[in-house]
PDB file of C-alpha atoms in Angstrom:
ATOM      1  CA  MET A   1      -7.324   1.968   3.574  1.00  0.00           C
ATOM      2  CA  ASN A   2      -6.637  -0.236   0.609  1.00  0.00           C
ATOM      3  CA  PHE A   3      -8.321   0.046  -2.785  1.00  0.00           C
ATOM      4  CA  LEU A   4     -11.531  -1.901  -2.232  1.00  0.00           C
ATOM      5  CA  ALA A   5     -12.244  -0.286   1.140  1.00  0.00           C
ATOM      6  CA  HIS A   6     -11.904   3.177  -0.437  1.00  0.00           C
ATOM      7  CA  TYR A   7     -14.115   2.126  -3.327  1.00  0.00           C
ATOM      8  CA  GLN A   8     -16.858   0.677  -1.132  1.00  0.00           C
ATOM      9  CA  LEU A   9     -16.886   3.768   1.062  1.00  0.00           C
ATOM     10  CA  ALA A  10     -17.193   5.945  -2.042  1.00  0.00           C
ATOM     11  CA  ALA A  11     -19.928   3.690  -3.493  1.00  0.00           C
ATOM     12  CA  ASP A  12     -22.062   4.313  -0.405  1.00  0.00           C
ATOM     13  CA  LEU A  13     -22.069   7.994  -1.371  1.00  0.00           C
ATOM     14  CA  GLU A  14     -21.787   8.253  -5.172  1.00  0.00           C
ATOM     15  CA  THR A  15     -22.394   6.397  -8.433  1.00  0.00           C
ATOM     16  CA  SER A  16     -19.949   8.253 -10.673  1.00  0.00           C
ATOM     17  CA  PRO A  17     -16.991   6.244 -12.071  1.00  0.00           C
ATOM     18  CA  HIS A  18     -14.969   9.478 -12.032  1.00  0.00           C
ATOM     19  CA  PHE A  19     -15.667   9.871  -8.314  1.00  0.00           C
ATOM     20  CA  PHE A  20     -14.570   6.258  -7.751  1.00  0.00           C
ATOM     21  CA  ALA A  21     -11.352   6.885  -9.687  1.00  0.00           C
ATOM     22  CA  GLY A  22     -10.670   9.960  -7.574  1.00  0.00           C
ATOM     23  CA  ALA A  23     -11.301   7.918  -4.435  1.00  0.00           C
ATOM     24  CA  ILE A  24      -8.340   5.646  -5.231  1.00  0.00           C
ATOM     25  CA  LEU A  25      -6.219   8.179  -7.127  1.00  0.00           C
ATOM     26  CA  PRO A  26      -3.875   9.253  -4.284  1.00  0.00           C
ATOM     27  CA  ASP A  27      -2.742   5.626  -3.894  1.00  0.00           C
ATOM     28  CA  ILE A  28      -2.307   5.257  -7.666  1.00  0.00           C
ATOM     29  CA  ALA A  29      -0.349   8.525  -7.757  1.00  0.00           C
ATOM     30  CA  LYS A  30       1.866   7.342  -4.889  1.00  0.00           C
ATOM     31  CA  ARG A  31       2.778   4.249  -6.884  1.00  0.00           C
ATOM     32  CA  ALA A  32       3.696   6.562  -9.755  1.00  0.00           C
ATOM     33  CA  GLY A  33       5.901   8.689  -7.497  1.00  0.00           C
ATOM     34  CA  PHE A  34       3.531  11.606  -6.862  1.00  0.00           C
ATOM     35  CA  SER A  35       2.298  12.704  -3.434  1.00  0.00           C
ATOM     36  CA  THR A  36      -1.096  14.227  -2.664  1.00  0.00           C
ATOM     37  CA  PRO A  37      -0.668  16.474   0.395  1.00  0.00           C
ATOM     38  CA  ASN A  38      -3.622  18.542   1.539  1.00  0.00           C
ATOM     39  CA  SER A  39      -1.803  21.692   0.484  1.00  0.00           C
ATOM     40  CA  LEU A  40      -2.187  20.607  -3.142  1.00  0.00           C
ATOM     41  CA  LEU A  41      -5.966  20.738  -2.964  1.00  0.00           C
ATOM     42  CA  LYS A  42      -7.266  23.569  -5.101  1.00  0.00           C
ATOM     43  CA  ASP A  43     -10.332  24.405  -7.119  1.00  0.00           C
ATOM     44  CA  GLN A  44     -10.602  22.463 -10.353  1.00  0.00           C
ATOM     45  CA  GLN A  45     -12.456  23.078 -13.572  1.00  0.00           C
ATOM     46  CA  SER A  46     -16.024  21.787 -13.483  1.00  0.00           C
ATOM     47  CA  ALA A  47     -15.135  19.109 -16.043  1.00  0.00           C
ATOM     48  CA  TYR A  48     -13.008  17.398 -13.390  1.00  0.00           C
ATOM     49  CA  LEU A  49     -15.341  17.987 -10.456  1.00  0.00           C
ATOM     50  CA  ASN A  50     -16.328  14.363  -9.750  1.00  0.00           C
ATOM     51  CA  LEU A  51     -12.736  13.181 -10.010  1.00  0.00           C
ATOM     52  CA  TYR A  52     -11.526  16.012  -7.809  1.00  0.00           C
ATOM     53  CA  ASN A  53     -14.254  15.425  -5.221  1.00  0.00           C
ATOM     54  CA  GLY A  54     -13.378  11.729  -5.130  1.00  0.00           C
ATOM     55  CA  LEU A  55      -9.759  12.639  -4.446  1.00  0.00           C
ATOM     56  CA  LYS A  56     -10.778  14.915  -1.573  1.00  0.00           C
ATOM     57  CA  PHE A  57     -13.026  12.147  -0.259  1.00  0.00           C
ATOM     58  CA  HIS A  58     -10.053   9.759  -0.228  1.00  0.00           C
ATOM     59  CA  LEU A  59      -7.977  12.132   1.901  1.00  0.00           C
ATOM     60  CA  GLU A  60     -10.861  12.742   4.280  1.00  0.00           C
ATOM     61  CA  ALA A  61     -11.529   9.014   4.661  1.00  0.00           C
ATOM     62  CA  ASP A  62      -7.835   8.264   5.248  1.00  0.00           C
ATOM     63  CA  ARG A  63      -7.570  10.855   8.010  1.00  0.00           C
ATOM     64  CA  PHE A  64     -10.589   9.396   9.783  1.00  0.00           C
ATOM     65  CA  PHE A  65      -9.472   5.798   9.223  1.00  0.00           C
ATOM     66  CA  HIS A  66      -5.958   6.256  10.595  1.00  0.00           C
ATOM     67  CA  ASN A  67      -7.384   7.658  13.814  1.00  0.00           C
ATOM     68  CA  SER A  68     -10.082   5.008  14.161  1.00  0.00           C
ATOM     69  CA  PHE A  69     -10.426   2.067  16.520  1.00  0.00           C
ATOM     70  CA  LEU A  70     -10.683  -0.168  13.439  1.00  0.00           C
ATOM     71  CA  PHE A  71      -7.195   0.809  12.251  1.00  0.00           C
ATOM     72  CA  LYS A  72      -5.504   0.823  15.649  1.00  0.00           C
ATOM     73  CA  GLU A  73      -6.948  -2.565  16.607  1.00  0.00           C
ATOM     74  CA  GLY A  74      -6.051  -4.013  13.219  1.00  0.00           C
ATOM     75  CA  ILE A  75      -2.440  -2.886  13.532  1.00  0.00           C
ATOM     76  CA  GLU A  76      -2.265  -4.286  17.057  1.00  0.00           C
ATOM     77  CA  GLN A  77      -3.526  -7.690  15.986  1.00  0.00           C
ATOM     78  CA  TRP A  78      -1.073  -7.943  13.074  1.00  0.00           C
ATOM     79  CA  LYS A  79       1.889  -6.977  15.283  1.00  0.00           C
ATOM     80  CA  THR A  80       1.949 -10.201  17.274  1.00  0.00           C
ATOM     81  CA  GLY A  81       4.500 -12.588  15.814  1.00  0.00           C
ATOM     82  CA  LEU A  82       5.811 -10.131  13.226  1.00  0.00           C
ATOM     83  CA  ASP A  83       8.295  -8.179  15.335  1.00  0.00           C
ATOM     84  CA  GLU A  84      11.595  -6.542  14.397  1.00  0.00           C
ATOM     85  CA  LYS A  85      13.752  -9.380  15.705  1.00  0.00           C
ATOM     86  CA  ARG A  86      11.952 -12.113  13.795  1.00  0.00           C
ATOM     87  CA  LEU A  87      11.694 -10.024  10.626  1.00  0.00           C
ATOM     88  CA  LYS A  88      15.254  -8.692  10.816  1.00  0.00           C
ATOM     89  CA  SER A  89      13.852  -5.284   9.890  1.00  0.00           C
ATOM     90  CA  SER A  90      13.038  -1.972  11.549  1.00  0.00           C
ATOM     91  CA  LYS A  91      10.196  -1.330   9.079  1.00  0.00           C
ATOM     92  CA  THR A  92       7.638  -3.446  10.884  1.00  0.00           C
ATOM     93  CA  PHE A  93       5.039  -0.671  11.265  1.00  0.00           C
ATOM     94  CA  PHE A  94       4.844  -0.329   7.485  1.00  0.00           C
ATOM     95  CA  LEU A  95       4.376  -4.087   7.187  1.00  0.00           C
ATOM     96  CA  HIS A  96       1.641  -4.179   9.854  1.00  0.00           C
ATOM     97  CA  HIS A  97      -0.063  -1.228   8.149  1.00  0.00           C
ATOM     98  CA  LEU A  98       0.172  -2.854   4.721  1.00  0.00           C
ATOM     99  CA  LEU A  99      -1.050  -6.222   5.957  1.00  0.00           C
ATOM    100  CA  PHE A 100      -4.040  -4.855   7.812  1.00  0.00           C
ATOM    101  CA  GLU A 101      -5.215  -2.763   4.865  1.00  0.00           C
ATOM    102  CA  MET A 102      -4.820  -5.699   2.471  1.00  0.00           C
ATOM    103  CA  TRP A 103      -6.530  -8.000   4.962  1.00  0.00           C
ATOM    104  CA  LEU A 104      -9.452  -5.586   5.300  1.00  0.00           C
ATOM    105  CA  ASP A 105      -9.963  -5.752   1.531  1.00  0.00           C
ATOM    106  CA  ARG A 106      -9.762  -9.540   1.801  1.00  0.00           C
ATOM    107  CA  ILE A 107     -12.538  -9.502   4.414  1.00  0.00           C
ATOM    108  CA  LEU A 108     -14.679  -7.297   2.166  1.00  0.00           C
ATOM    109  CA  LEU A 109     -14.121  -9.663  -0.773  1.00  0.00           C
ATOM    110  CA  ASN A 110     -15.038 -12.679   1.326  1.00  0.00           C
ATOM    111  CA  SER A 111     -18.205 -10.905   2.445  1.00  0.00           C
ATOM    112  CA  ASN A 112     -19.145  -9.924  -1.127  1.00  0.00           C
ATOM    113  CA  PRO A 113     -17.231 -11.878  -3.815  1.00  0.00           C
ATOM    114  CA  GLU A 114     -18.578  -9.611  -6.582  1.00  0.00           C
ATOM    115  CA  ALA A 115     -17.338  -6.413  -4.936  1.00  0.00           C
ATOM    116  CA  GLY A 116     -13.894  -6.477  -6.503  1.00  0.00           C
ATOM    117  CA  ILE A 117     -15.226  -7.203  -9.993  1.00  0.00           C
ATOM    118  CA  GLU A 118     -17.707  -4.340  -9.608  1.00  0.00           C
ATOM    119  CA  MET A 119     -14.909  -1.977  -8.584  1.00  0.00           C
ATOM    120  CA  TYR A 120     -12.800  -2.802 -11.643  1.00  0.00           C
ATOM    121  CA  GLN A 121     -15.782  -2.619 -14.001  1.00  0.00           C
ATOM    122  CA  ASN A 122     -16.659   0.872 -12.784  1.00  0.00           C
ATOM    123  CA  LEU A 123     -13.070   2.092 -12.959  1.00  0.00           C
ATOM    124  CA  GLU A 124     -12.753   0.774 -16.522  1.00  0.00           C
ATOM    125  CA  LEU A 125     -15.439   3.315 -17.517  1.00  0.00           C
ATOM    126  CA  VAL A 126     -13.026   6.176 -16.831  1.00  0.00           C
ATOM    127  CA  GLU A 127     -11.575   7.536 -20.061  1.00  0.00           C
ATOM    128  CA  GLY A 128      -7.780   7.315 -20.143  1.00  0.00           C
ATOM    129  CA  HIS A 129      -7.305  10.712 -21.786  1.00  0.00           C
ATOM    130  CA  PHE A 130      -9.567  12.332 -19.181  1.00  0.00           C
ATOM    131  CA  LEU A 131      -7.572  10.962 -16.242  1.00  0.00           C
ATOM    132  CA  ASN A 132      -4.340  11.906 -17.995  1.00  0.00           C
ATOM    133  CA  GLN A 133      -5.509  15.492 -18.481  1.00  0.00           C
ATOM    134  CA  PHE A 134      -6.470  15.766 -14.829  1.00  0.00           C
ATOM    135  CA  SER A 135      -3.116  14.316 -13.755  1.00  0.00           C
ATOM    136  CA  ARG A 136      -1.274  16.836 -15.900  1.00  0.00           C
ATOM    137  CA  SER A 137      -3.255  19.690 -14.354  1.00  0.00           C
ATOM    138  CA  PHE A 138      -3.327  18.534 -10.743  1.00  0.00           C
ATOM    139  CA  TYR A 139      -0.067  16.617 -10.291  1.00  0.00           C
ATOM    140  CA  THR A 140       1.956  18.230 -13.109  1.00  0.00           C
ATOM    141  CA  ASP A 141       2.436  14.726 -14.476  1.00  0.00           C
ATOM    142  CA  GLU A 142       3.776  15.573 -17.906  1.00  0.00           C
ATOM    143  CA  THR A 143       4.829  12.033 -18.829  1.00  0.00           C
ATOM    144  CA  GLY A 144       1.510  10.260 -18.173  1.00  0.00           C
ATOM    145  CA  LYS A 145       3.001   8.074 -15.443  1.00  0.00           C
ATOM    146  CA  ILE A 146      -0.146   8.144 -13.300  1.00  0.00           C
ATOM    147  CA  GLN A 147      -2.325   7.062 -16.208  1.00  0.00           C
ATOM    148  CA  SER A 148       0.129   4.246 -16.951  1.00  0.00           C
ATOM    149  CA  VAL A 149       0.001   2.999 -13.350  1.00  0.00           C
ATOM    150  CA  PHE A 150      -3.812   3.245 -13.373  1.00  0.00           C
ATOM    151  CA  GLU A 151      -3.996   1.149 -16.549  1.00  0.00           C
ATOM    152  CA  GLY A 152      -1.638  -1.417 -15.003  1.00  0.00           C
ATOM    153  CA  PHE A 153      -3.854  -1.551 -11.915  1.00  0.00           C
ATOM    154  CA  LEU A 154      -6.889  -2.291 -14.101  1.00  0.00           C
ATOM    155  CA  GLN A 155      -5.067  -4.928 -16.139  1.00  0.00           C
ATOM    156  CA  ARG A 156      -3.498  -6.830 -13.238  1.00  0.00           C
ATOM    157  CA  LYS A 157      -6.590  -6.829 -10.993  1.00  0.00           C
ATOM    158  CA  PHE A 158      -4.386  -8.003  -8.128  1.00  0.00           C
ATOM    159  CA  VAL A 159      -6.947  -7.051  -5.461  1.00  0.00           C
ATOM    160  CA  LEU A 160      -9.024 -10.036  -6.581  1.00  0.00           C
ATOM    161  CA  SER A 161      -6.095 -12.260  -5.603  1.00  0.00           C
ATOM    162  CA  TYR A 162      -6.343 -11.281  -1.941  1.00  0.00           C
ATOM    163  CA  THR A 163      -8.763 -14.146  -1.307  1.00  0.00           C
ATOM    164  CA  SER A 164      -5.973 -16.616  -2.099  1.00  0.00           C
ATOM    165  CA  ASP A 165      -3.681 -17.256   0.876  1.00  0.00           C
ATOM    166  CA  ILE A 166      -0.674 -17.828  -1.377  1.00  0.00           C
ATOM    167  CA  HIS A 167      -1.223 -14.715  -3.487  1.00  0.00           C
ATOM    168  CA  PHE A 168      -2.031 -12.550  -0.459  1.00  0.00           C
ATOM    169  CA  ASN A 169       1.267 -13.507   1.168  1.00  0.00           C
ATOM    170  CA  GLN A 170       3.287 -13.153  -2.037  1.00  0.00           C
ATOM    171  CA  ILE A 171       1.855  -9.705  -2.799  1.00  0.00           C
ATOM    172  CA  ALA A 172       2.432  -8.479   0.768  1.00  0.00           C
ATOM    173  CA  LYS A 173       6.005  -9.781   0.772  1.00  0.00           C
ATOM    174  CA  GLY A 174       6.752  -8.219  -2.613  1.00  0.00           C
ATOM    175  CA  VAL A 175       5.341  -4.804  -1.723  1.00  0.00           C
ATOM    176  CA  PHE A 176       7.067  -4.753   1.667  1.00  0.00           C
ATOM    177  CA  GLU A 177      10.487  -5.637   0.274  1.00  0.00           C
ATOM    178  CA  ASN A 178      10.162  -3.305  -2.713  1.00  0.00           C
ATOM    179  CA  VAL A 179       8.908  -0.216  -0.869  1.00  0.00           C
ATOM    180  CA  THR A 180      11.307  -0.569   2.079  1.00  0.00           C
ATOM    181  CA  ASN A 181      14.295  -1.790   0.018  1.00  0.00           C
ATOM    182  CA  GLN A 182      14.578  -4.918   2.137  1.00  0.00           C
ATOM    183  CA  LYS A 183      16.662  -7.908   1.162  1.00  0.00           C
ATOM    184  CA  SER A 184      14.482 -10.852   0.223  1.00  0.00           C
ATOM    185  CA  GLN A 185      13.521 -12.934   3.239  1.00  0.00           C
ATOM    186  CA  PRO A 186      12.168 -16.291   2.012  1.00  0.00           C
ATOM    187  CA  GLU A 187      11.084 -17.112   5.565  1.00  0.00           C
ATOM    188  CA  LEU A 188       8.706 -14.141   5.480  1.00  0.00           C
ATOM    189  CA  LEU A 189       6.227 -16.134   3.384  1.00  0.00           C
ATOM    190  CA  GLU A 190       6.068 -18.793   6.086  1.00  0.00           C
ATOM    191  CA  MET A 191       5.605 -16.172   8.802  1.00  0.00           C
ATOM    192  CA  LEU A 192       2.830 -14.480   6.858  1.00  0.00           C
ATOM    193  CA  GLY A 193       1.129 -17.808   6.230  1.00  0.00           C
ATOM    194  CA  GLU A 194       1.143 -18.620   9.944  1.00  0.00           C
ATOM    195  CA  LYS A 195      -0.180 -15.182  10.868  1.00  0.00           C
ATOM    196  CA  LEU A 196      -2.870 -15.103   8.177  1.00  0.00           C
ATOM    197  CA  LEU A 197      -4.199 -18.433   9.436  1.00  0.00           C
ATOM    198  CA  LYS A 198      -4.417 -17.081  12.996  1.00  0.00           C
ATOM    199  CA  MET A 199      -6.205 -13.937  11.811  1.00  0.00           C
ATOM    200  CA  GLU A 200      -9.001 -15.948  10.183  1.00  0.00           C
ATOM    201  CA  SER A 201     -10.838 -16.302  13.481  1.00  0.00           C
ATOM    202  CA  MET A 202     -11.083 -12.500  13.718  1.00  0.00           C
ATOM    203  CA  LYS A 203     -12.546 -11.709  10.311  1.00  0.00           C
ATOM    204  CA  ASN A 204     -16.194 -11.542  11.436  1.00  0.00           C
ATOM    205  CA  ARG A 205     -15.268  -9.281  14.330  1.00  0.00           C
ATOM    206  CA  PHE A 206     -13.404  -6.913  12.027  1.00  0.00           C
ATOM    207  CA  PHE A 207     -16.196  -6.876   9.478  1.00  0.00           C
ATOM    208  CA  SER A 208     -18.408  -5.631  12.307  1.00  0.00           C
ATOM    209  CA  TYR A 209     -15.768  -3.006  13.168  1.00  0.00           C
ATOM    210  CA  TRP A 210     -15.774  -1.942   9.502  1.00  0.00           C
ATOM    211  CA  SER A 211     -19.551  -1.434   9.553  1.00  0.00           C
ATOM    212  CA  GLU A 212     -19.228   0.668  12.700  1.00  0.00           C
ATOM    213  CA  PHE A 213     -16.398   2.662  11.137  1.00  0.00           C
ATOM    214  CA  LYS A 214     -18.476   3.485   8.061  1.00  0.00           C
ATOM    215  CA  SER A 215     -21.390   4.638  10.180  1.00  0.00           C
ATOM    216  CA  ASP A 216     -19.148   6.825  12.350  1.00  0.00           C
ATOM    217  CA  PHE A 217     -17.354   8.278   9.335  1.00  0.00           C
ATOM    218  CA  PHE A 218     -20.500   9.350   7.517  1.00  0.00           C
ATOM    219  CA  LYS A 219     -21.994  10.812  10.706  1.00  0.00           C
ATOM    220  CA  SER A 220     -18.874  12.825  11.496  1.00  0.00           C
ATOM    221  CA  SER A 221     -18.193  13.980   7.943  1.00  0.00           C
ATOM    222  CA  GLY A 222     -21.727  15.117   7.192  1.00  0.00           C
ATOM    223  CA  HIS A 223     -21.908  13.218   3.908  1.00  0.00           C
TER     224      HIS A 223
END
């Protein structure tokens, strides 16, 4: 899931800004070059408990999400028209994955325009030194890279741009080419624009799938 989906799932369970930060932290850490495998999970000092529990919640939600009908159907719908031959790339699964998760956040923003602002406002309540201390302890991040990426995430607020067709396509193109080391494909913007327009007719259906996913997740996880 992308940032807003993780936040909204966490907000249905908790009210702690530290829990919310933990619920997006594995994705922030990944951007900083740190992985969060399950084997890293260990008991933390009580001072970090909400942050740590949010991190565990993220991993649990991701496991359920990536095996869900919501995810599999979303990937399938984004595949059409964005194949290897047209993209000149073998990394299409990453692109479909990226696009669906961004698009899901876009649907959630369209459903509740204040949701993204609320997410950033809550995350801004997390003390920088506190997150940095946790990152040093948990990820052995001695240089404060994770905290730096987190601050950049708060400053840029790029998730709010997902409602704009132009920005959605530009962000997706940039992330895809950067992460997969692809040569710039100017035609990709046009392809994404065409596909995003076609996906508009499915947004209500997928919002319903999201509601079903949340219900199933909380039932199965016992939260």
